[in-house]
XYZ file of C-alpha atoms in Angstrom:
741
model
C 0.436 0.081 0.302
C 2.834 2.280 0.834
C 4.743 1.689 -2.513
C 0.918 2.754 -4.485
C 0.927 5.648 -2.513
C 4.295 6.794 -3.145
C 3.584 5.654 -7.172
C 0.401 7.937 -7.037
C 2.089 10.783 -5.363
C 4.503 11.190 -8.326
C 1.682 10.715 -10.813
C -0.129 13.426 -9.511
C 3.197 15.268 -9.832
C 4.552 13.748 -13.390
C 1.286 12.931 -15.407
C 0.711 13.916 -18.326
C -0.191 13.192 -22.007
C 2.427 11.719 -23.533
C 3.201 9.836 -26.762
C 2.293 6.149 -26.543
C 4.464 3.051 -28.226
C 2.798 2.660 -31.662
C 1.343 -1.430 -30.672
C 0.035 -3.549 -34.130
C -2.384 -2.068 -36.270
C -4.897 -5.015 -36.897
C -6.847 -7.067 -34.035
C -6.083 -10.092 -36.154
C -5.354 -13.286 -32.643
C -6.521 -16.311 -32.900
C -9.925 -17.412 -32.711
C -11.622 -17.858 -29.527
C -14.230 -21.132 -28.796
C -17.204 -20.832 -26.917
C -17.880 -23.167 -23.610
C -21.076 -22.204 -24.019
C -23.732 -19.720 -24.996
C -27.409 -19.221 -24.173
C -30.575 -16.332 -25.194
C -31.091 -14.436 -22.266
C -33.325 -11.371 -22.475
C -35.032 -9.736 -25.201
C -33.124 -7.779 -27.739
C -31.242 -4.867 -26.421
C -28.390 -7.254 -24.384
C -28.347 -7.201 -20.765
C -26.519 -4.609 -19.190
C -24.620 -6.307 -16.127
C -23.262 -9.609 -15.500
C -22.069 -10.605 -12.204
C -19.628 -14.211 -11.885
C -20.345 -15.654 -8.346
C -18.469 -19.098 -7.728
C -19.824 -21.506 -10.102
C -23.067 -19.009 -10.477
C -23.431 -16.292 -12.804
C -26.241 -13.534 -12.456
C -27.525 -10.995 -15.578
C -29.421 -8.794 -15.379
C -31.862 -7.734 -18.466
C -32.610 -4.121 -19.750
C -36.547 -5.089 -19.469
C -34.985 -6.101 -15.664
C -35.938 -9.437 -15.707
C -32.836 -11.675 -12.651
C -31.615 -14.535 -14.487
C -29.162 -17.189 -12.923
C -27.943 -19.381 -15.052
C -24.575 -22.329 -14.119
C -21.412 -20.320 -14.657
C -20.631 -24.020 -16.180
C -22.423 -25.299 -18.475
C -24.875 -22.349 -19.056
C -27.665 -23.644 -17.925
C -30.722 -21.984 -15.954
C -31.167 -22.164 -12.459
C -33.871 -19.351 -12.240
C -35.496 -16.122 -13.731
C -37.449 -13.529 -11.532
C -39.582 -10.424 -12.992
C -40.234 -7.087 -11.680
C -44.153 -6.246 -11.543
C -43.392 -3.949 -13.776
C -41.247 -4.419 -16.661
C -39.656 -1.718 -19.109
C -40.097 1.625 -16.919
C -38.400 4.669 -17.564
C -35.160 4.139 -14.957
C -33.599 0.821 -15.092
C -33.032 -1.773 -12.650
C -29.824 -2.363 -10.831
C -28.440 -6.075 -9.134
C -25.674 -7.095 -6.848
C -24.426 -9.889 -5.486
C -22.091 -11.926 -2.907
C -21.830 -16.076 -2.759
C -24.924 -16.263 -1.290
C -27.832 -13.829 -2.354
C -28.617 -12.050 -5.521
C -30.012 -8.303 -4.021
C -31.774 -6.466 -6.857
C -33.990 -2.974 -7.301
C -36.535 -2.251 -9.680
C -37.656 1.302 -9.696
C -41.526 0.081 -10.367
C -41.301 -1.090 -6.845
C -40.064 0.674 -3.840
C -38.363 -2.122 -2.189
C -35.049 -3.801 -2.443
C -34.814 -6.861 -2.722
C -32.559 -10.200 -2.387
C -33.095 -13.897 -3.274
C -30.997 -16.562 -2.365
C -28.348 -17.234 -5.528
C -28.399 -21.153 -5.454
C -31.900 -21.985 -5.317
C -33.950 -18.476 -6.031
C -36.238 -18.202 -3.331
C -36.892 -14.796 -1.744
C -34.546 -14.036 1.571
C -35.518 -10.321 2.448
C -37.414 -7.954 1.163
C -36.864 -4.386 2.607
C -40.181 -1.333 1.907
C -38.889 2.290 1.064
C -40.604 5.369 0.880
C -39.765 5.437 -2.753
C -38.580 3.891 -5.394
C -34.984 3.422 -5.417
C -33.071 5.975 -7.274
C -29.603 3.290 -7.875
C -27.740 0.788 -6.283
C -23.916 -0.400 -5.926
C -22.531 -3.371 -4.165
C -19.048 -2.545 -2.723
C -16.173 -4.743 -4.081
C -14.331 -4.899 -0.605
C -16.843 -4.701 2.274
C -19.930 -7.130 2.782
C -22.398 -4.304 1.634
C -25.049 -3.209 -0.810
C -25.874 0.464 -0.554
C -28.824 2.054 -2.164
C -29.896 5.468 -3.209
C -33.478 6.236 -2.256
C -35.619 9.117 -0.554
C -36.702 9.439 2.675
C -37.073 11.602 5.766
C -37.507 14.104 3.509
C -34.195 14.182 1.783
C -31.895 12.000 -0.938
C -30.593 9.664 1.783
C -27.547 6.309 0.577
C -28.552 3.682 2.738
C -26.029 0.465 3.217
C -27.509 -2.803 3.181
C -26.152 -6.901 4.649
C -26.293 -8.583 1.717
C -27.409 -11.729 3.364
C -29.532 -10.461 6.671
C -30.817 -7.091 4.699
C -29.959 -5.381 8.109
C -29.733 -1.805 7.751
C -26.415 -0.736 8.172
C -25.766 2.438 7.921
C -27.231 5.764 6.141
C -26.427 8.780 5.708
C -27.710 12.249 3.310
C -26.443 12.630 -0.190
C -26.553 15.134 -2.830
C -27.729 12.624 -5.826
C -28.350 8.885 -6.997
C -25.087 6.520 -6.452
C -23.455 6.060 -10.058
C -21.067 3.071 -9.596
C -18.635 1.838 -6.917
C -15.126 0.452 -6.393
C -12.248 -0.032 -4.241
C -13.720 0.924 -0.815
C -16.315 3.336 -1.516
C -19.459 4.093 -4.002
C -19.993 6.996 -5.875
C -23.063 9.386 -6.099
C -23.795 11.980 -9.174
C -24.976 15.482 -8.118
C -27.178 16.633 -10.978
C -25.282 19.661 -13.239
C -28.944 20.907 -15.070
C -27.737 19.859 -17.918
C -29.752 17.306 -19.229
C -29.078 14.039 -17.496
C -25.312 14.708 -17.101
C -24.185 14.924 -13.275
C -21.868 18.154 -12.217
C -20.248 16.609 -8.999
C -18.846 13.525 -8.143
C -19.070 12.461 -4.196
C -16.848 8.758 -2.827
C -19.228 7.501 0.199
C -17.131 4.618 2.366
C -18.250 1.543 2.347
C -17.577 1.025 6.095
C -18.787 3.805 7.194
C -20.992 6.326 5.350
C -18.686 8.815 5.389
C -19.201 11.227 2.698
C -16.139 12.933 0.779
C -16.566 15.059 -2.253
C -14.687 14.636 -5.821
C -12.443 17.343 -6.804
C -14.147 19.238 -9.573
C -12.713 20.244 -12.902
C -12.824 22.958 -14.664
C -15.551 21.571 -17.384
C -18.855 21.440 -16.078
C -20.029 17.833 -16.166
C -18.687 14.583 -15.048
C -19.084 10.801 -15.316
C -17.193 8.201 -12.996
C -15.954 4.978 -14.648
C -13.915 3.780 -12.723
C -12.069 3.066 -8.997
C -9.688 0.781 -7.693
C -5.747 1.203 -5.669
C -6.972 4.321 -4.107
C -7.968 6.308 -7.050
C -11.582 7.589 -8.503
C -11.038 7.857 -12.673
C -13.480 10.151 -14.233
C -14.653 11.612 -17.907
C -14.332 15.487 -17.080
C -15.864 17.220 -20.624
C -18.116 20.846 -21.366
C -21.660 20.643 -23.453
C -20.756 20.518 -27.088
C -17.347 18.989 -29.083
C -14.776 20.537 -26.378
C -11.986 17.701 -26.199
C -12.787 15.965 -22.526
C -9.904 14.737 -19.982
C -9.540 11.750 -17.974
C -8.948 12.058 -14.228
C -7.260 10.590 -11.440
C -8.452 11.648 -8.028
C -7.066 10.862 -4.883
C -9.230 8.822 -2.349
C -7.604 8.695 1.054
C -6.011 10.625 3.008
C -4.268 14.208 1.756
C -0.229 14.133 1.534
C 1.814 17.206 1.797
C 2.478 18.771 -1.666
C 0.820 16.654 -4.023
C -2.777 17.821 -5.715
C -5.018 15.681 -5.022
C -6.046 14.835 -8.950
C -4.876 15.427 -12.071
C -6.199 15.561 -15.244
C -5.175 14.955 -19.002
C -5.939 14.746 -22.486
C -7.530 11.347 -23.471
C -5.050 11.219 -26.938
C -1.431 10.606 -26.995
C -0.126 12.575 -29.499
C -0.513 9.479 -32.542
C -3.846 9.199 -32.857
C -7.317 11.157 -32.321
C -9.104 12.099 -29.306
C -12.246 10.363 -28.876
C -14.924 10.073 -26.463
C -14.182 7.933 -23.583
C -15.867 4.698 -23.115
C -14.640 3.197 -20.353
C -11.885 2.493 -16.877
C -10.423 -0.180 -15.040
C -7.730 0.059 -12.531
C -5.797 -2.501 -11.473
C -2.533 -3.403 -9.843
C -0.696 0.336 -10.600
C -2.188 0.805 -14.336
C -4.956 2.669 -15.976
C -6.133 1.283 -18.489
C -8.996 3.241 -20.394
C -10.746 3.118 -23.735
C -12.154 5.774 -25.962
C -13.620 5.683 -29.426
C -15.636 7.928 -31.549
C -19.446 8.852 -31.070
C -20.056 7.389 -35.084
C -21.531 4.485 -36.305
C -18.479 2.624 -39.149
C -21.034 2.581 -41.572
C -21.605 6.696 -40.849
C -17.105 6.926 -39.667
C -15.198 3.969 -40.841
C -11.773 5.760 -39.666
C -10.150 3.683 -36.669
C -10.892 3.945 -33.216
C -12.287 1.988 -30.340
C -8.548 1.701 -28.866
C -7.202 0.560 -25.655
C -4.897 3.180 -23.847
C -2.560 1.528 -20.968
C -0.328 3.883 -18.277
C 1.390 3.700 -15.685
C -0.141 5.586 -12.333
C 3.969 7.182 -11.814
C 3.045 8.959 -15.407
C 4.670 6.534 -17.955
C 2.937 5.400 -21.023
C 3.083 1.715 -21.348
C 1.155 1.135 -24.735
C -2.153 1.513 -27.210
C -3.622 -1.747 -28.338
C -4.589 -2.107 -32.395
C -7.691 -0.286 -33.489
C -11.621 -1.907 -33.044
C -11.162 -3.731 -29.716
C -13.017 -1.969 -27.284
C -15.734 0.266 -27.208
C -16.613 -0.878 -23.221
C -14.760 -0.548 -20.081
C -12.247 -3.252 -20.116
C -11.988 -6.484 -17.485
C -10.029 -7.692 -15.559
C -8.901 -11.363 -16.528
C -6.118 -12.302 -14.941
C -3.145 -11.793 -16.907
C -5.326 -10.728 -19.676
C -8.189 -7.935 -20.377
C -11.658 -9.051 -21.838
C -12.632 -6.372 -23.958
C -15.760 -6.282 -26.798
C -16.013 -4.010 -29.580
C -19.687 -3.485 -31.697
C -20.643 -1.126 -34.242
C -22.961 -1.270 -37.207
C -20.803 -1.691 -40.328
C -17.643 -3.539 -38.780
C -17.326 -6.921 -37.391
C -18.461 -7.603 -34.080
C -15.718 -9.046 -31.169
C -15.068 -10.175 -28.084
C -11.206 -10.003 -26.942
C -8.619 -11.189 -25.016
C -5.441 -8.787 -24.626
C -2.342 -9.193 -23.246
C -1.588 -6.486 -20.652
C 1.631 -6.327 -21.054
C 1.686 -4.532 -24.655
C -2.001 -4.672 -25.529
C -2.057 -7.407 -28.072
C -4.876 -9.274 -28.959
C -4.148 -13.054 -27.824
C -7.473 -14.323 -28.687
C -11.090 -13.065 -30.296
C -14.703 -14.812 -29.955
C -16.342 -14.075 -32.868
C -19.909 -12.035 -32.026
C -23.412 -12.386 -33.623
C -24.407 -9.074 -32.206
C -22.630 -5.965 -30.604
C -21.238 -6.673 -27.293
C -23.278 -4.982 -24.204
C -21.857 -6.247 -20.553
C -18.456 -8.265 -19.857
C -17.580 -10.279 -16.848
C -14.688 -12.676 -15.933
C -13.851 -14.962 -12.897
C -11.125 -17.633 -12.165
C -12.020 -19.202 -14.925
C -14.240 -17.436 -17.668
C -14.482 -14.997 -19.592
C -18.839 -13.940 -20.042
C -19.808 -11.411 -22.533
C -23.622 -10.570 -23.255
C -24.444 -9.330 -26.598
C -27.426 -6.644 -28.231
C -29.403 -10.090 -29.412
C -29.952 -11.058 -25.781
C -27.394 -13.635 -26.063
C -24.523 -14.218 -23.165
C -21.471 -16.314 -23.843
C -18.917 -17.627 -22.149
C -15.085 -18.561 -22.981
C -12.766 -20.145 -21.051
C -10.042 -18.974 -19.718
C -6.223 -19.451 -20.257
C -5.142 -19.067 -17.422
C -6.439 -18.147 -13.617
C -8.609 -14.953 -13.612
C -8.627 -12.956 -10.906
C -9.404 -14.191 -7.694
C -12.598 -13.404 -5.478
C -12.000 -10.792 -3.050
C -12.224 -11.359 0.485
C -15.426 -8.812 1.518
C -15.077 -7.195 4.810
C -17.848 -7.584 7.533
C -19.819 -3.834 8.164
C -20.489 -2.872 11.999
C -23.555 -1.706 12.039
C -23.828 2.071 13.059
C -25.619 5.267 14.725
C -26.025 6.614 11.098
C -29.447 4.415 10.872
C -32.524 6.397 11.596
C -35.724 5.231 12.805
C -38.712 5.500 10.590
C -40.611 8.832 12.544
C -44.936 8.598 12.581
C -46.185 9.958 10.064
C -49.735 11.880 11.027
C -52.146 12.062 7.332
C -54.275 14.612 8.921
C -57.237 14.817 7.786
C -56.733 12.385 3.763
C -57.983 8.677 3.806
C -58.153 6.032 1.480
C -61.458 5.987 -0.325
C -60.969 3.899 -3.274
C -58.721 1.580 -5.167
C -60.195 1.303 -9.285
C -59.098 -1.112 -11.556
C -59.248 1.104 -13.512
C -57.910 -0.499 -17.069
C -57.226 -3.954 -18.194
C -53.665 -5.450 -16.605
C -51.940 -5.134 -19.792
C -52.548 -3.141 -23.093
C -51.188 -3.656 -26.857
C -48.981 -0.271 -27.309
C -46.686 0.743 -30.049
C -46.826 -2.589 -31.444
C -46.074 -4.703 -28.241
C -47.639 -5.632 -24.784
C -46.909 -3.720 -21.891
C -47.955 -3.207 -18.699
C -51.684 -1.147 -19.233
C -51.549 2.452 -17.617
C -54.694 3.917 -15.584
C -53.461 7.142 -16.549
C -54.599 10.208 -17.402
C -57.688 10.783 -14.617
C -60.238 13.824 -14.054
C -63.174 14.228 -12.505
C -66.273 14.534 -14.306
C -68.046 16.665 -11.930
C -67.770 18.804 -9.156
C -68.181 16.555 -5.802
C -65.818 14.381 -7.892
C -68.395 11.161 -7.674
C -67.223 10.383 -10.931
C -64.574 9.738 -12.637
C -62.871 10.088 -16.501
C -59.370 7.527 -16.791
C -57.334 7.315 -19.728
C -54.489 4.931 -21.133
C -52.571 2.742 -23.292
C -55.522 0.859 -24.783
C -56.895 3.773 -26.493
C -60.083 4.075 -24.538
C -61.460 6.095 -21.746
C -63.336 4.915 -19.144
C -65.722 6.745 -16.528
C -66.217 5.245 -13.288
C -68.591 5.928 -10.085
C -65.722 6.270 -7.281
C -67.747 5.299 -4.582
C -68.417 1.896 -6.196
C -65.463 1.790 -8.604
C -68.139 0.079 -11.024
C -67.116 1.587 -13.901
C -70.584 3.333 -15.873
C -69.011 3.499 -19.232
C -66.575 2.841 -21.566
C -65.619 4.744 -25.055
C -65.039 2.367 -28.672
C -61.140 2.398 -29.094
C -59.647 5.671 -30.266
C -57.152 4.266 -32.439
C -53.764 5.520 -30.141
C -52.738 6.009 -26.118
C -55.214 8.238 -24.258
C -52.418 11.096 -23.587
C -54.447 13.536 -22.159
C -58.587 13.744 -20.323
C -60.011 16.517 -18.745
C -63.929 17.259 -18.203
C -66.060 20.778 -17.933
C -69.652 21.480 -18.133
C -70.511 17.441 -17.831
C -68.494 16.943 -21.481
C -65.286 14.841 -21.693
C -62.317 15.923 -23.260
C -59.575 12.683 -24.780
C -56.683 13.691 -26.833
C -54.696 11.132 -27.979
C -51.095 10.205 -29.277
C -51.077 11.381 -32.993
C -52.045 14.390 -32.455
C -56.095 13.984 -32.864
C -58.300 14.591 -30.385
C -62.167 13.312 -29.133
C -64.919 15.495 -27.433
C -67.643 13.267 -25.587
C -71.554 14.754 -24.640
C -73.298 13.146 -21.972
C -76.264 11.202 -22.756
C -78.971 10.251 -20.144
C -76.288 8.122 -17.904
C -73.239 7.700 -20.517
C -71.968 9.354 -22.712
C -71.377 9.579 -26.775
C -69.121 11.196 -29.687
C -69.756 14.512 -30.144
C -66.374 15.967 -32.264
C -63.478 14.829 -33.687
C -60.370 17.785 -33.603
C -57.404 16.733 -36.157
C -54.836 19.600 -34.309
C -51.763 17.867 -34.701
C -48.819 17.494 -32.899
C -48.346 19.459 -29.848
C -47.231 19.344 -25.826
C -50.845 20.700 -24.123
C -54.521 20.076 -24.511
C -57.798 21.282 -22.311
C -61.229 22.173 -22.177
C -62.229 24.697 -20.820
C -64.817 24.685 -17.401
C -68.424 25.406 -19.171
C -67.472 22.121 -21.908
C -67.370 24.701 -24.881
C -63.815 25.314 -25.844
C -61.702 22.787 -26.727
C -57.848 23.887 -26.216
C -54.621 22.573 -28.080
C -50.999 23.451 -29.059
C -48.738 22.840 -31.763
C -44.669 21.962 -31.420
C -43.567 25.986 -32.984
C -46.176 27.553 -30.599
C -49.663 27.801 -31.550
C -52.169 27.789 -29.934
C -55.792 27.289 -31.395
C -59.408 27.065 -29.748
C -61.970 24.834 -31.508
C -65.971 24.302 -30.975
C -66.357 21.348 -27.902
C -69.514 20.083 -29.421
C -68.771 20.606 -34.133
C -65.267 20.529 -33.642
C -64.672 23.603 -35.587
C -61.939 25.916 -35.121
C -62.801 29.035 -33.556
C -59.400 31.057 -33.950
C -55.585 30.349 -33.800
C -53.061 32.833 -32.338
C -48.366 32.289 -31.669
C -48.730 31.762 -27.927
C -44.997 30.761 -27.347
C -43.856 30.029 -23.588
C -40.640 31.038 -22.209
C -41.171 27.162 -20.889
C -42.817 23.691 -23.428
C -46.289 23.911 -23.331
C -46.425 20.782 -20.917
C -46.903 23.843 -18.204
C -50.064 25.088 -19.814
C -53.604 24.777 -18.568
C -56.140 25.655 -19.232
C -58.120 26.476 -15.614
C -62.272 27.736 -16.138
C -61.465 30.248 -19.353
C -57.848 30.720 -18.815
C -54.637 29.769 -19.681
C -51.180 31.458 -17.973
C -48.422 31.929 -20.366
C -44.693 32.929 -19.570
C -43.529 35.685 -21.963
C -41.599 38.773 -22.186
C -40.832 38.923 -18.412
C -44.299 38.281 -17.792
C -47.096 35.948 -16.634
C -49.810 36.693 -19.262
C -53.064 35.453 -18.521
C -54.851 34.986 -21.588
C -59.475 34.555 -21.691
C -59.374 31.872 -24.363
C -63.708 31.912 -24.708
C -64.390 34.818 -26.558
C -63.819 34.570 -30.769
C -59.943 35.385 -30.099
C -57.186 34.900 -27.603
C -57.218 37.705 -25.807
C -54.794 38.872 -22.722
C -57.215 39.954 -19.374
C -53.537 39.969 -17.175
C -50.156 40.464 -16.598
C -47.343 39.814 -13.642
C -43.838 40.650 -13.912
C -41.190 37.668 -13.034
C -37.751 37.772 -12.628
C -37.506 35.146 -15.270
C -35.376 32.563 -13.775
C -34.630 31.990 -10.002
C -31.745 30.837 -8.228
C -33.267 27.501 -8.122
C -33.397 26.723 -12.204
C -36.116 28.161 -15.068
C -39.850 28.679 -14.821
C -41.449 25.163 -15.983
C -45.003 25.903 -15.489
C -47.834 27.955 -14.323
C -51.930 27.814 -14.104
C -54.801 29.696 -12.597
C -55.993 28.444 -9.542
C -58.669 30.310 -8.993
C -60.652 33.605 -10.382
C -57.742 35.612 -8.912
C -54.563 33.684 -8.089
C -52.260 31.523 -9.899
C -49.535 29.094 -9.449
C -45.996 28.655 -10.934
C -43.337 26.392 -10.414
C -39.345 26.966 -11.090
C -36.860 23.818 -11.459
C -33.156 23.270 -10.970
C -30.556 20.200 -10.273
C -31.251 20.313 -6.812
C -34.915 21.910 -5.823
C -38.097 23.062 -7.431
C -39.711 26.119 -6.158
C -43.951 26.486 -6.648
C -45.343 30.113 -5.684
C -48.357 31.268 -5.433
C -49.403 34.723 -6.379
C -52.286 36.939 -7.482
C -52.403 37.953 -11.132
C -55.647 40.111 -10.690
C -56.190 42.931 -8.267
C -53.891 44.987 -6.575
C -51.048 42.392 -5.697
C -50.904 41.788 -8.758
C -47.893 43.453 -10.054
C -45.304 42.520 -8.354
C -47.002 41.892 -4.493
C -46.415 39.062 -2.463
C -45.609 35.272 -3.072
C -46.415 32.541 -1.090
C -43.551 30.062 -1.245
C -42.658 26.190 -1.100
C -38.984 24.525 -1.854
C -38.425 20.957 -2.755
C -35.611 18.570 -2.423
C -35.397 16.883 -5.985
C -31.797 16.112 -5.737
C -32.075 12.076 -7.753
C -35.471 13.150 -8.997
C -35.480 11.232 -12.578
C -36.066 14.595 -14.529
C -34.066 17.086 -15.733
C -34.828 20.041 -14.430
C -37.499 22.096 -17.787
C -39.574 19.326 -17.653
C -42.639 19.912 -15.248
C -43.578 18.384 -12.305
C -46.902 16.395 -11.218
C -48.162 19.288 -9.222
C -51.702 19.852 -8.388
C -52.808 22.846 -5.765
C -56.512 22.945 -4.713
C -58.691 25.354 -5.621
C -59.097 26.574 -2.160
C -54.922 26.895 -2.048
C -55.652 24.630 0.912
C -53.387 21.520 -0.343
C -50.457 20.978 -3.017
C -49.957 17.650 -4.967
C -46.017 17.570 -5.708
C -43.986 14.123 -7.710
C -41.218 14.311 -10.150
C -39.910 10.525 -11.314
C -37.884 9.022 -8.364
C -38.990 10.979 -5.507
C -41.650 10.494 -2.971
C -45.339 11.673 -3.973
C -46.446 14.303 -1.316
C -49.521 15.172 -0.280
C -48.724 18.904 1.446
C -50.989 21.076 4.013
C -49.980 24.171 1.764
C -50.389 26.687 5.551
C -48.138 24.478 7.416
C -46.103 22.984 5.180
C -47.232 19.630 6.631
C -45.420 16.770 3.853
C -48.094 13.697 4.166
C -46.461 10.687 1.582
C -48.955 9.078 -0.719
C -48.094 6.145 0.502
C -48.956 6.713 4.356
C -52.233 8.227 3.396
C -53.141 4.615 0.983
C -51.169 2.025 2.689
C -49.861 1.348 -0.614
C -46.255 1.449 -1.805
C -46.196 4.189 -4.754
C -45.119 2.738 -8.522
C -42.711 4.491 -10.713
C -44.789 6.948 -12.193
C -47.700 8.748 -10.466
C -50.341 11.510 -11.858
C -53.076 13.548 -10.487
C -56.114 15.613 -10.403
C -58.545 17.500 -7.365
C -61.760 17.511 -7.330
C -63.472 20.706 -7.896
C -64.596 21.299 -4.894
C -60.878 20.085 -3.337
C -62.349 17.439 -1.382
C -60.873 14.309 -2.775
C -57.965 13.434 -4.946
C -57.330 11.509 -7.297
C -54.060 9.371 -8.076
C -53.356 8.036 -11.336
C -51.085 4.050 -11.765
C -51.540 3.970 -8.290
C -50.649 2.041 -6.481
C -50.331 -0.173 -9.132
C -49.852 1.090 -13.337
C -53.244 -0.188 -13.952
C -55.301 1.180 -11.114
C -56.052 4.911 -9.801
C -56.111 5.050 -5.838
C -58.783 8.259 -4.463
C -58.067 9.806 -1.462
C -60.523 12.244 0.239
C -60.488 14.557 3.166
C -62.755 13.967 6.236
């Protein structure tokens, strides 16, 4: 360890982008034969392979966990999530006895017996987890999830499920290595992180990774006491690879050093993966185009000693992923449209390929143990190759002593809310976009002011109306041709917008509804029905807004109305919409023969929390609006009519959104009761909250419904504010209605 510390200290002082010795120009190598191969998943392949003893755990893109016999490829067992194909990705960890998995559609951590697949333990969470990583040197898996009003990292004993420690963090876990797991703080630029932190697996202690002068960062690997990160700026600026020391400070030695990825002989392409092992940094680069579009050479592996010496560069076309430790060899994979797909065994001494395995499709994941190397491919197949020399020895993982960092879960006062009904509002599955998927009871809207009737859309192309109290279906439309993306009600009428730029209106007839009009308005973000049910308002992607007669379907007017936020943030309430433009919140009446501005309120346009994402009228005088940034969203209520409308006071509530799955410019699922007393707030990956505005009392939805929440939840208040409908809760095909006592 002392030698490694001195080696890294020297590297920090001398590491530079120096020329590499030229390696062989061709990836030719003896052909390898697969010991076995087996299909495990649908196309898109498996993103993770974890060998443990004589078992190989496989995680598919659909979220299935498949455990194979590593010697033969025979399937031992398979588990599927309750809902496959979520927006976020699942994660898997394994030790010699357990397979631990999180599914983004389920607010829990669950472990299975590695050998037989029996459920060993399951721990419920307040919200769906944001990420998980397996500690390399300690007997712990770390999960990031929402709880206690913030984002937490919790370490679990993989054998028993016992909580070992818990600590607040600023972003989801994105990887592990050495004695740490690593979390990523959002930058606000798309899904890219802006900062990394290291969390010690034994104690939960959090250390910040130094920031580079570039805005964005990606965790690549960790080992030998260092973390490796990719640092870059938006656009096409040259990125850097940085080594960050994880131990205690060393006098006169910087804590990190960054260099270019190029060696002066080949182009500088984006980083695609890295490995730190036995005093050497290995990393691969590749251009972003497929080889049928850009046939120029790429996909090299570079080897650099931690003392700054360049060791070698491999031939081109050998690696588009992180290299894997295979003992005295490296196991790599290359695949691209327009080129042959292979997995390679690479000599660590000189970067020379010593064997190659032809693949039918590009590799998606790599792994190796003492006897075999494994590769999964895009067509859902897994291959095993016998290693010519022993691979990496299993790491002996240290136990973790439970600490006082594990906080007890406080009792929650649900206030005046109680669960009224859970309605099976949609078939459990539906055929959508050519494939069968879980049914979605979303969106939702109350048909009458008291909230006795509820309209529900979904992905089986139909609208349904239910009696809330009994849960019985009152009416169902004919198939509308595409997924129903929006449902509104007003004046007893129902409006439904389907995917593809078309809407339908329905007129009440006795206890049922009949179709009144079909409106072909074109693709856009928003649609709405006026409170009296007379006007349908829609937009187009180029910023135009139109109003249509709800009964005839005729266009009444059309007007340009571009907003400072995208028009997902525009809603029709009563006869009005609110648009943010020209430095103001501008209120327009949609009920006349033309779009008419009736009020405005100056806004700063952006605040410290980020940009405005949505705005709408709550009642006749007041509006709500939201700003979101990487760390928090701010909801404000203020007057748009009357003496306080010209910059008067606003009421504000701030929400911690670290770990959320949506980028900041996406509006939150946000609804406020017409009496301004209660608010519903949700972002992907966070705990859905019912908030008493005056007291700022925040009640997790699961505490009221006594049901775990799914990956996504939509919502709508009744016109009297006493009932709240939650779409896709607790299961995606269900709707839950809660009410104030």
